[in-house]
CSV table of C-alpha atoms in Angstrom, one decimal:
chain,number,residue,atom,x,y,z
A,16,MET,CA,3.0,-12.0,-20.3
A,17,GLN,CA,5.2,-15.6,-19.2
A,18,ILE,CA,7.5,-13.6,-17.3
A,19,THR,CA,3.9,-11.7,-15.3
A,20,ILE,CA,3.2,-15.5,-14.2
A,21,TYR,CA,6.4,-17.0,-13.1
A,22,ALA,CA,7.0,-13.7,-10.9
A,23,THR,CA,3.6,-14.1,-9.7
A,24,ILE,CA,4.1,-18.0,-9.2
A,25,ILE,CA,7.2,-18.0,-7.5
A,26,SER,CA,6.6,-15.1,-5.3
A,27,PHE,CA,4.6,-16.9,-3.9
A,28,VAL,CA,5.7,-19.7,-3.0
A,29,ILE,CA,8.1,-17.8,-1.5
A,30,VAL,CA,6.6,-16.4,0.8
A,31,LEU,CA,4.5,-19.8,1.8
A,32,LEU,CA,8.0,-20.8,2.5
A,33,ILE,CA,9.1,-18.8,4.4
A,34,GLY,CA,6.5,-17.2,5.9
A,35,PRO,CA,7.0,-20.3,8.3
A,36,ILE,CA,10.3,-19.0,9.4
A,37,ILE,CA,9.3,-15.1,9.4
A,38,ILE,CA,6.5,-15.5,11.7
A,39,PRO,CA,8.0,-17.9,14.6
A,40,ALA,CA,10.8,-16.0,14.6
A,41,LEU,CA,8.6,-12.3,14.6
A,42,LYS,CA,7.6,-14.7,18.2
A,43,ARG,CA,10.4,-15.4,19.1
A,44,PHE,CA,12.4,-11.3,19.4
A,45,LYS,CA,8.5,-10.7,20.3
A,46,PHE,CA,7.6,-8.2,18.2
A,47,GLY,CA,4.3,-8.0,18.9
A,48,GLN,CA,1.6,-5.5,18.3
A,49,ASN,CA,0.4,-2.6,20.6
A,50,ILE,CA,-3.4,-2.4,20.3
A,51,ARG,CA,-4.3,1.7,19.7
A,52,ASP,CA,-6.6,2.2,24.0
A,53,ASP,CA,-8.6,4.6,21.7
A,54,GLY,CA,-8.8,1.9,19.1
A,55,PRO,CA,-12.1,-0.9,19.1
A,56,LYS,CA,-12.4,-2.9,22.5
A,57,SER,CA,-12.8,-6.5,19.8
A,58,HIS,CA,-8.8,-5.8,18.3
A,59,LEU,CA,-7.2,-6.0,22.0
A,60,LYS,CA,-7.6,-9.5,21.9
A,61,LYS,CA,-5.0,-9.0,19.2
A,62,ALA,CA,-2.5,-7.4,21.2
A,63,GLY,CA,0.8,-9.6,20.8
A,64,THR,CA,0.2,-11.0,17.1
A,65,PRO,CA,4.5,-10.4,15.4
A,66,THR,CA,3.3,-7.9,13.3
A,67,MET,CA,6.0,-6.3,11.3
A,68,GLY,CA,5.4,-9.6,8.8
A,69,GLY,CA,5.6,-6.9,6.0
A,70,ILE,CA,8.8,-8.0,5.5
A,71,ILE,CA,7.5,-11.1,4.2
A,72,PHE,CA,6.8,-9.9,0.3
A,73,ILE,CA,8.9,-7.4,0.8
A,74,LEU,CA,11.5,-10.1,0.9
A,75,SER,CA,9.8,-12.0,-1.9
A,76,ILE,CA,9.1,-9.3,-4.1
A,77,ILE,CA,13.5,-8.3,-4.4
A,78,ILE,CA,13.8,-11.8,-4.8
A,79,THR,CA,11.0,-12.7,-7.6
A,80,THR,CA,12.7,-9.4,-9.2
A,81,PHE,CA,16.6,-10.8,-8.9
A,82,ILE,CA,15.3,-14.2,-10.1
A,83,VAL,CA,12.4,-13.6,-12.9
A,84,GLN,CA,14.9,-10.1,-13.8
A,85,ARG,CA,18.8,-9.8,-13.2
A,86,LYS,CA,19.0,-6.8,-16.0
A,87,MET,CA,16.6,-3.9,-14.5
A,88,SER,CA,15.7,-1.9,-16.2
A,89,GLY,CA,15.1,1.8,-14.9
A,90,PRO,CA,11.2,1.8,-13.7
A,91,LEU,CA,11.4,-1.9,-12.4
A,92,TYR,CA,14.7,-0.5,-10.2
A,93,VAL,CA,13.0,2.9,-9.1
A,94,ALA,CA,9.7,0.8,-8.8
A,95,LEU,CA,11.7,-1.6,-6.3
A,96,ILE,CA,14.4,1.0,-4.6
A,97,THR,CA,10.7,3.6,-3.3
A,98,THR,CA,8.7,0.4,-2.4
A,99,VAL,CA,12.0,-1.1,0.4
A,100,GLY,CA,12.8,2.9,1.7
A,101,TYR,CA,8.6,3.0,2.4
A,102,GLY,CA,9.3,-0.4,3.9
A,103,PHE,CA,12.6,0.5,5.5
A,104,ILE,CA,10.4,3.8,6.7
A,105,GLY,CA,7.8,1.8,8.4
A,106,PHE,CA,10.3,-1.2,9.8
A,107,LEU,CA,12.2,2.0,11.4
A,108,ASP,CA,8.6,3.0,13.6
A,109,ASP,CA,7.6,-0.2,13.9
A,110,SER,CA,11.0,-1.2,15.5
A,111,LEU,CA,10.4,1.6,18.0
A,112,LYS,CA,6.6,1.0,19.1
A,113,ILE,CA,8.3,-2.0,19.8
A,114,ILE,CA,11.1,-0.8,22.4
A,115,LYS,CA,9.1,1.9,23.7
A,116,LYS,CA,6.3,-0.9,24.0
A,117,ARG,CA,3.7,1.8,22.3
A,118,SER,CA,0.8,2.2,20.0
A,119,LEU,CA,3.1,5.1,18.5
A,120,GLY,CA,7.2,5.1,17.1
A,121,LEU,CA,8.5,7.9,15.3
A,122,ARG,CA,6.9,10.7,15.4
A,123,ALA,CA,5.7,12.8,12.6
A,124,TYR,CA,7.7,14.6,11.1
A,125,GLN,CA,9.9,12.1,11.0
A,126,LYS,CA,7.9,9.8,9.0
A,127,LEU,CA,7.3,12.7,6.9
A,128,ILE,CA,11.2,13.8,6.2
A,129,GLY,CA,11.2,10.1,5.0
A,130,GLN,CA,8.2,9.9,3.2
A,131,ILE,CA,9.3,13.5,1.0
A,132,THR,CA,12.8,12.2,0.5
A,133,PHE,CA,11.6,9.4,-1.3
A,134,ALA,CA,8.4,10.9,-2.8
A,135,PHE,CA,11.5,13.2,-4.3
A,136,ILE,CA,13.5,10.0,-5.4
A,137,LEU,CA,11.0,8.9,-7.8
A,138,SER,CA,9.1,12.2,-8.7
A,139,TYR,CA,12.3,14.0,-10.3
A,140,TYR,CA,13.2,9.7,-11.8
A,141,ALA,CA,10.6,10.7,-14.1
A,142,TYR,CA,10.7,13.4,-14.5
A,143,ILE,CA,13.9,13.3,-16.4
A,144,ASN,CA,12.5,10.5,-17.7
A,145,LYS,CA,12.7,10.8,-21.5
A,146,ASP,CA,9.6,8.5,-21.5
A,147,ILE,CA,7.9,10.0,-18.8
A,148,GLY,CA,8.2,13.3,-18.5
A,149,SER,CA,6.0,15.9,-16.5
A,150,VAL,CA,2.7,14.5,-18.6
A,151,ILE,CA,-0.2,12.7,-16.8
A,152,HIS,CA,-3.2,10.7,-18.6
A,153,ILE,CA,-6.4,11.7,-17.6
A,154,PRO,CA,-8.8,9.5,-17.7
A,155,PHE,CA,-12.3,8.8,-19.9
A,156,THR,CA,-10.3,10.6,-22.5
A,157,ASN,CA,-7.5,10.6,-24.6
A,158,SER,CA,-5.1,13.8,-23.3
A,159,MET,CA,-2.6,14.3,-21.0
A,160,VAL,CA,-1.8,17.5,-19.1
A,161,ASP,CA,2.0,18.0,-18.9
A,162,PHE,CA,2.7,19.6,-15.1
A,163,GLY,CA,5.8,21.2,-16.1
A,164,ILE,CA,7.6,22.4,-13.3
A,165,PHE,CA,4.5,22.1,-10.5
A,166,TYR,CA,4.6,18.3,-11.6
A,167,ILE,CA,8.2,17.6,-8.7
A,168,PRO,CA,5.7,18.6,-6.5
A,169,PHE,CA,2.6,17.9,-6.9
A,170,MET,CA,4.1,13.5,-7.9
A,171,MET,CA,5.3,14.2,-4.2
A,172,PHE,CA,2.0,15.4,-2.8
A,173,VAL,CA,0.5,12.5,-4.7
A,174,ILE,CA,3.2,9.9,-3.3
A,175,VAL,CA,3.0,10.9,0.3
A,176,GLY,CA,-1.2,10.7,0.3
A,177,VAL,CA,-0.9,7.6,-1.6
A,178,THR,CA,1.1,6.3,1.4
A,179,ASN,CA,-0.5,7.5,4.2
A,180,SER,CA,-4.0,6.6,2.6
A,181,VAL,CA,-2.0,2.6,2.4
A,182,ASN,CA,-1.1,3.2,6.2
A,183,LEU,CA,-4.8,4.4,7.2
A,184,THR,CA,-6.1,1.8,5.2
A,185,ASP,CA,-4.1,-1.7,7.2
A,186,GLY,CA,-6.5,-1.7,9.8
A,187,LEU,CA,-8.4,-5.4,9.7
A,188,ASP,CA,-6.3,-9.1,9.0
A,189,GLY,CA,-6.2,-9.0,5.7
A,190,LEU,CA,-8.2,-6.2,4.4
A,191,ALA,CA,-4.7,-3.7,3.2
A,192,SER,CA,-3.7,-6.7,1.8
A,193,GLY,CA,-6.4,-7.9,0.0
A,194,VAL,CA,-7.3,-4.1,-1.6
A,195,THR,CA,-3.6,-3.2,-3.2
A,196,LEU,CA,-4.0,-7.3,-4.0
A,197,ILE,CA,-6.9,-5.9,-6.0
A,198,VAL,CA,-5.2,-2.5,-7.5
A,199,SER,CA,-1.8,-5.0,-8.2
A,200,ILE,CA,-3.3,-7.2,-10.2
A,201,PHE,CA,-5.3,-3.8,-12.5
A,202,PHE,CA,-1.4,-2.5,-12.5
A,203,ALA,CA,0.0,-5.7,-13.7
A,204,ILE,CA,-2.8,-6.2,-16.7
A,205,VAL,CA,-2.8,-2.7,-17.9
A,206,THR,CA,1.7,-3.4,-17.9
A,207,TYR,CA,1.1,-6.2,-20.3
A,208,GLY,CA,-1.0,-4.2,-21.8
A,209,LEU,CA,0.9,-1.4,-22.8
A,210,GLY,CA,3.5,-3.8,-22.8
A,211,ASP,CA,5.5,-2.5,-20.1
A,212,LYS,CA,7.7,-6.7,-19.2
A,213,ASP,CA,9.5,-4.9,-15.9
A,214,LEU,CA,6.8,-2.8,-15.1
A,215,SER,CA,4.6,-5.7,-15.8
A,216,LEU,CA,7.1,-8.5,-13.7
A,217,PHE,CA,7.4,-6.3,-10.3
A,218,CYS,CA,3.1,-6.4,-10.6
A,219,GLY,CA,3.1,-9.7,-10.9
A,220,ALA,CA,5.6,-10.6,-8.3
A,221,LEU,CA,3.6,-7.9,-5.8
A,222,SER,CA,0.4,-9.2,-6.5
A,223,GLY,CA,1.9,-13.3,-5.6
A,224,SER,CA,3.4,-12.0,-2.5
A,225,LEU,CA,0.7,-10.7,-1.0
A,226,LEU,CA,-1.3,-13.8,-2.7
A,227,GLY,CA,0.4,-15.3,-0.3
A,228,PHE,CA,0.0,-13.1,2.6
A,229,LEU,CA,-3.3,-13.3,3.0
A,230,LYS,CA,-2.6,-16.7,4.3
A,231,TYR,CA,-1.1,-16.5,7.1
A,232,ASN,CA,-2.7,-12.5,7.3
A,233,SER,CA,-6.0,-13.7,6.9
A,234,TYR,CA,-8.7,-13.7,9.7
A,235,PRO,CA,-8.3,-14.6,12.6
A,236,ALA,CA,-4.7,-13.0,10.8
A,237,GLN,CA,-1.5,-15.2,12.1
A,238,VAL,CA,0.4,-11.5,11.8
A,239,PHE,CA,0.0,-7.9,11.3
A,240,MET,CA,2.0,-6.2,8.8
A,241,GLY,CA,2.5,-3.6,9.5
A,242,ASP,CA,4.1,-0.6,9.1
A,243,THR,CA,7.2,-1.6,7.7
A,244,GLY,CA,4.6,-3.8,5.5
A,245,SER,CA,1.1,-1.4,4.7
A,246,LEU,CA,4.1,1.9,3.8
A,247,ALA,CA,5.4,-0.4,1.2
A,248,LEU,CA,2.2,-0.8,-0.1
A,249,GLY,CA,1.9,2.4,-0.3
A,250,GLY,CA,4.9,3.4,-2.2
A,251,ALA,CA,5.0,0.5,-4.2
A,252,ILE,CA,1.5,1.4,-5.8
A,253,SER,CA,2.0,5.0,-6.3
A,254,ALA,CA,5.5,3.9,-7.8
A,255,LEU,CA,2.9,2.4,-10.3
A,256,ALA,CA,0.8,5.2,-11.4
A,257,VAL,CA,4.3,8.2,-10.9
A,258,LEU,CA,6.4,5.4,-13.8
A,259,LEU,CA,2.8,4.7,-15.7
A,260,ARG,CA,1.6,8.8,-16.4
A,261,MET,CA,-2.1,8.0,-13.9
A,262,PRO,CA,-1.6,8.8,-10.6
A,263,PHE,CA,-5.2,10.6,-11.1
A,264,ILE,CA,-6.4,6.9,-12.5
A,265,LEU,CA,-5.4,5.2,-8.7
A,266,VAL,CA,-7.7,7.9,-7.5
A,267,ILE,CA,-10.1,5.3,-9.0
A,268,VAL,CA,-8.8,2.2,-8.7
A,269,GLY,CA,-7.9,2.6,-5.4
A,270,GLY,CA,-11.1,4.3,-4.6
A,271,ILE,CA,-11.7,3.0,-0.9
A,272,TYR,CA,-8.0,4.2,0.1
A,273,VAL,CA,-9.3,7.8,-0.4
A,274,VAL,CA,-12.9,6.4,1.4
A,275,GLU,CA,-10.8,5.8,5.0
A,276,THR,CA,-8.6,9.5,4.1
A,277,LEU,CA,-11.4,11.1,4.1
A,278,SER,CA,-13.5,9.5,6.8
A,279,ASP,CA,-10.7,9.8,9.0
A,280,ILE,CA,-9.9,13.2,7.6
A,281,ILE,CA,-13.6,14.9,8.5
A,282,GLN,CA,-13.7,12.9,11.8
A,283,ILE,CA,-10.6,15.4,13.1
A,284,ILE,CA,-12.3,18.5,10.7
A,285,SER,CA,-15.8,18.0,12.5
A,286,PHE,CA,-14.9,17.1,16.1
A,287,LYS,CA,-12.5,20.8,16.2
A,288,THR,CA,-15.1,22.0,14.6
A,289,THR,CA,-18.4,21.0,15.7
A,290,GLY,CA,-16.7,19.2,18.8
A,291,LYS,CA,-19.6,16.4,17.2
A,292,ARG,CA,-18.4,13.1,15.8
A,293,VAL,CA,-19.5,11.8,11.7
A,294,PHE,CA,-18.9,8.0,12.0
A,295,LYS,CA,-18.6,6.5,15.7
A,296,MET,CA,-15.4,5.4,15.0
A,297,ALA,CA,-12.3,6.6,12.5
A,298,PRO,CA,-11.7,5.3,9.5
A,299,LEU,CA,-14.5,4.2,7.8
A,300,HIS,CA,-14.2,0.4,8.4
A,301,HIS,CA,-13.9,0.6,12.4
A,302,HIS,CA,-17.3,2.8,12.2
A,303,PHE,CA,-18.7,-0.1,10.4
A,304,GLU,CA,-17.3,-2.6,12.9
A,305,GLN,CA,-18.4,-0.4,15.6
A,306,GLU,CA,-22.2,-1.0,13.6
A,307,GLY,CA,-22.5,-4.5,14.5
A,308,TRP,CA,-20.1,-5.3,11.6
A,309,HIS,CA,-17.6,-8.6,11.3
A,310,GLU,CA,-14.7,-7.9,10.2
A,311,THR,CA,-14.5,-9.8,7.0
A,312,LYS,CA,-17.7,-8.8,6.9
A,313,ILE,CA,-15.9,-5.0,5.8
A,314,VAL,CA,-13.3,-6.3,4.4
A,315,ALA,CA,-15.4,-8.8,1.9
A,316,TRP,CA,-17.2,-5.6,0.7
A,317,PHE,CA,-14.6,-3.6,0.6
A,318,CYS,CA,-12.7,-6.0,-1.9
A,319,ILE,CA,-15.7,-6.2,-4.0
A,320,PHE,CA,-16.0,-2.4,-4.4
A,321,THR,CA,-12.0,-2.0,-5.3
A,322,ALA,CA,-13.0,-4.9,-7.6
A,323,ILE,CA,-16.2,-2.9,-9.1
A,324,LEU,CA,-13.1,0.4,-9.4
A,325,CYS,CA,-10.7,-1.0,-11.3
A,326,LEU,CA,-13.4,-2.3,-14.1
A,327,ILE,CA,-14.1,1.4,-13.7
A,328,GLY,CA,-10.5,1.7,-14.1
A,329,PHE,CA,-10.1,-0.2,-17.3
A,330,LEU,CA,-13.7,1.8,-19.1
A,331,ALA,CA,-10.7,5.5,-17.8
A,332,ILE,CA,-8.3,4.6,-19.8
A,333,SER,CA,-9.8,2.7,-22.6
A,334,PHE,CA,-10.7,5.5,-24.7
């Protein structure tokens, strides 16, 4: 447990130290957020707020990992590669948005190619690792199901889905970072219980960096994480779920990610088939904004809901 606590404290302090350096640099280079024209009108005032802030906690995770554990195991190394890899895809996306001064960066197929590549690396590593293999834990049971040759494509689907779900959740100040902080704490407790020191260290570094990042990202945000941060967080969380053989558990504890994605899918299908919208705006957090909720209230309730789901998650693996 000590190594996890050390990692949490160190990563937290690193974010507090480098935040005041990186945020002014982002402002100086005019790395400001472009706001979607079809988004909530209340968000227009956020235009120009520095984005790509995910660089802050990505650097913190990397530095902390090397400080606390210089000799990395395979799973820890792969978790870092997945996090940084997805963060790099987001970095390219954010860079194009800034250069072209629009709310769209990489084309969908370009993003997908990058996401599939890193999803394959993670899935293949887990598949050939004798300590992980092709088995997956079934929630609320002691059972493990062997997916056999279908394991790699299934896990790739899960990984790409998770990263894009976290990306969709990043729509309000502190929402993605707050929700993911709670999920990372859940996995920190799980890894400690399993005696996995390396992944527990990774969870501690992730949790501490997000806790520090909330100082700058909570309402009113001084910096946005951008796709650089949201895709990196998706990569980190999906890596933990895969390496711990708990993708179905992630569906529970990451319920907010699931609901946000489903609301977007339902909205698109409904509008294209009937011409009517189910929600006032999608994803779901924007619907509540249109209902008159302040974004701090939405973030608070989504975090509370995630905390409850994590408690259910503990029940799901305690059989």
